[in-house]
C-alpha atoms as one frame of an Amber mdcrd trajectory, in Angstrom:
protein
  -1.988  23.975  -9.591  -5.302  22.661  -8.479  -6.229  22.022  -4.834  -6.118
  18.363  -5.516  -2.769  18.203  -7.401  -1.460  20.344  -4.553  -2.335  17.974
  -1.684  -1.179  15.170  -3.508   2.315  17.147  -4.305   2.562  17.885  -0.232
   1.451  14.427   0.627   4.515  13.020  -1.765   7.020  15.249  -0.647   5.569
  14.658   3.483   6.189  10.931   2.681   9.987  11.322   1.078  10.443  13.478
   4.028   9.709  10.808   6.381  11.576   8.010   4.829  14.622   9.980   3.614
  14.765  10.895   7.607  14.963   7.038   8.233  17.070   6.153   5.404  13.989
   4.203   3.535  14.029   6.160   0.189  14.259   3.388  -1.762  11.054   1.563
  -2.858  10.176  -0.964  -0.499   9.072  -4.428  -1.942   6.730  -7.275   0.441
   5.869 -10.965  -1.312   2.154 -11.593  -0.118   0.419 -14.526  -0.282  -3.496
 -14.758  -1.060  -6.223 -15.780   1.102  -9.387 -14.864  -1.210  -7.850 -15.035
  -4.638  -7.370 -11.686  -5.523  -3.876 -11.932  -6.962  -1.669 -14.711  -8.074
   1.018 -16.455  -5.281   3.199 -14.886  -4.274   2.407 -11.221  -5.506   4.346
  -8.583  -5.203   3.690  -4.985  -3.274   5.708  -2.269  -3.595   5.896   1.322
  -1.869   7.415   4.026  -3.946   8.487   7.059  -1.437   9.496   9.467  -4.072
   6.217   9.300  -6.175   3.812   8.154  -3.231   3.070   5.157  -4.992   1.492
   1.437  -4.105   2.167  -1.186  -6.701   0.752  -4.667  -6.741   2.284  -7.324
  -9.232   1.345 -10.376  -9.932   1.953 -12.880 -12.880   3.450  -9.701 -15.317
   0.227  -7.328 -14.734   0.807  -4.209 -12.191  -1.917  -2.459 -10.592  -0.911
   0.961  -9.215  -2.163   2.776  -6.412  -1.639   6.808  -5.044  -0.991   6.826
  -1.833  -3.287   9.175   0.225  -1.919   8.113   3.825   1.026   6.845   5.642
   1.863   6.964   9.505   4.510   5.272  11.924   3.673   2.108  13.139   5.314
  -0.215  15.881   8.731  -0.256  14.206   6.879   0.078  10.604   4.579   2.108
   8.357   0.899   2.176   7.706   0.530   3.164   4.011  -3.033   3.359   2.775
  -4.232   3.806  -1.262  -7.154   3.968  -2.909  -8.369   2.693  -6.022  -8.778
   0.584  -9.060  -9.664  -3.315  -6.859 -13.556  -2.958  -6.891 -12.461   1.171
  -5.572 -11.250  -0.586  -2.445  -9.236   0.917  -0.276  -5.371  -1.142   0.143
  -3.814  -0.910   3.675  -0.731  -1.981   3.369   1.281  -2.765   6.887   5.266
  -3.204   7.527   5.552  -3.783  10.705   5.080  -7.680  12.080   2.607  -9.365
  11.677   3.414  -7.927   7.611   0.181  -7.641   5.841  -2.175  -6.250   3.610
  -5.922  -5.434   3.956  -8.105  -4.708   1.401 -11.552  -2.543   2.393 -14.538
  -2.179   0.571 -15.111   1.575  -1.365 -18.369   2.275   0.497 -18.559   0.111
   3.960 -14.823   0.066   4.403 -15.234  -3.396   6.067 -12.010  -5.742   5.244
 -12.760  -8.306   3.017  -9.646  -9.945   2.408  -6.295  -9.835   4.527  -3.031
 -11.443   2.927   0.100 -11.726   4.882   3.591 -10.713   3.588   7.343 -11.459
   4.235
């Protein structure tokens, strides 16, 4: 196993860990609304624990994401991926105010923040 497929293995088990410890093992699903346009209203986000996975939907077409971070937040999670957008990097928050950020691949300044429910 490569060095890559190994942190990403550790990463996704880390991440079941944490949620199977507070009973969140089961995908967790936001509706987000759009402020710049980048996906339809309402869109879809989803977290997959199990395979450390972000999912966007929107009008039948999913984008997937692999999840390289997640930490405890105020009651909530902090679950960043990276990828396929423009190589953006996808911050997606649960705790209130609900939303999601999307960063730029190189100057990691947020462009666009949509808010979820």
């Amino acid at each position: 196993m490569t060095k890559v497929n190994l942190a990403a293995a550790s990463l996704a088990v880390a991440t079941a860990v944490v949620f199977l410890n507070s009973a969140q093992a089961r995908p967790l699903t936001l509706l987000c609304r759009h402020s710049d346009n980048l996906y339809a209203v309402p869109y879809a986000v989803s977290y997959f624990p199990l395979s450390s996975t972000l999912a966007i939907t929107d009008n039948g077409r999913t984008d997937e994401y692999g999840v390289e971070d997640i930490t405890r937040d105020n009651g909530g999670y902090i679950i960043q991926a990276y990828g396929k957008l423009l190589n953006a990097r996808i911050t997606l928050i649960t705790s209130v105010p609900r939303q999601i950020l999307y960063s730029g691949a190189f100057t990691n300044d947020v462009f666009a923040i949509d808010y979820c429910r």
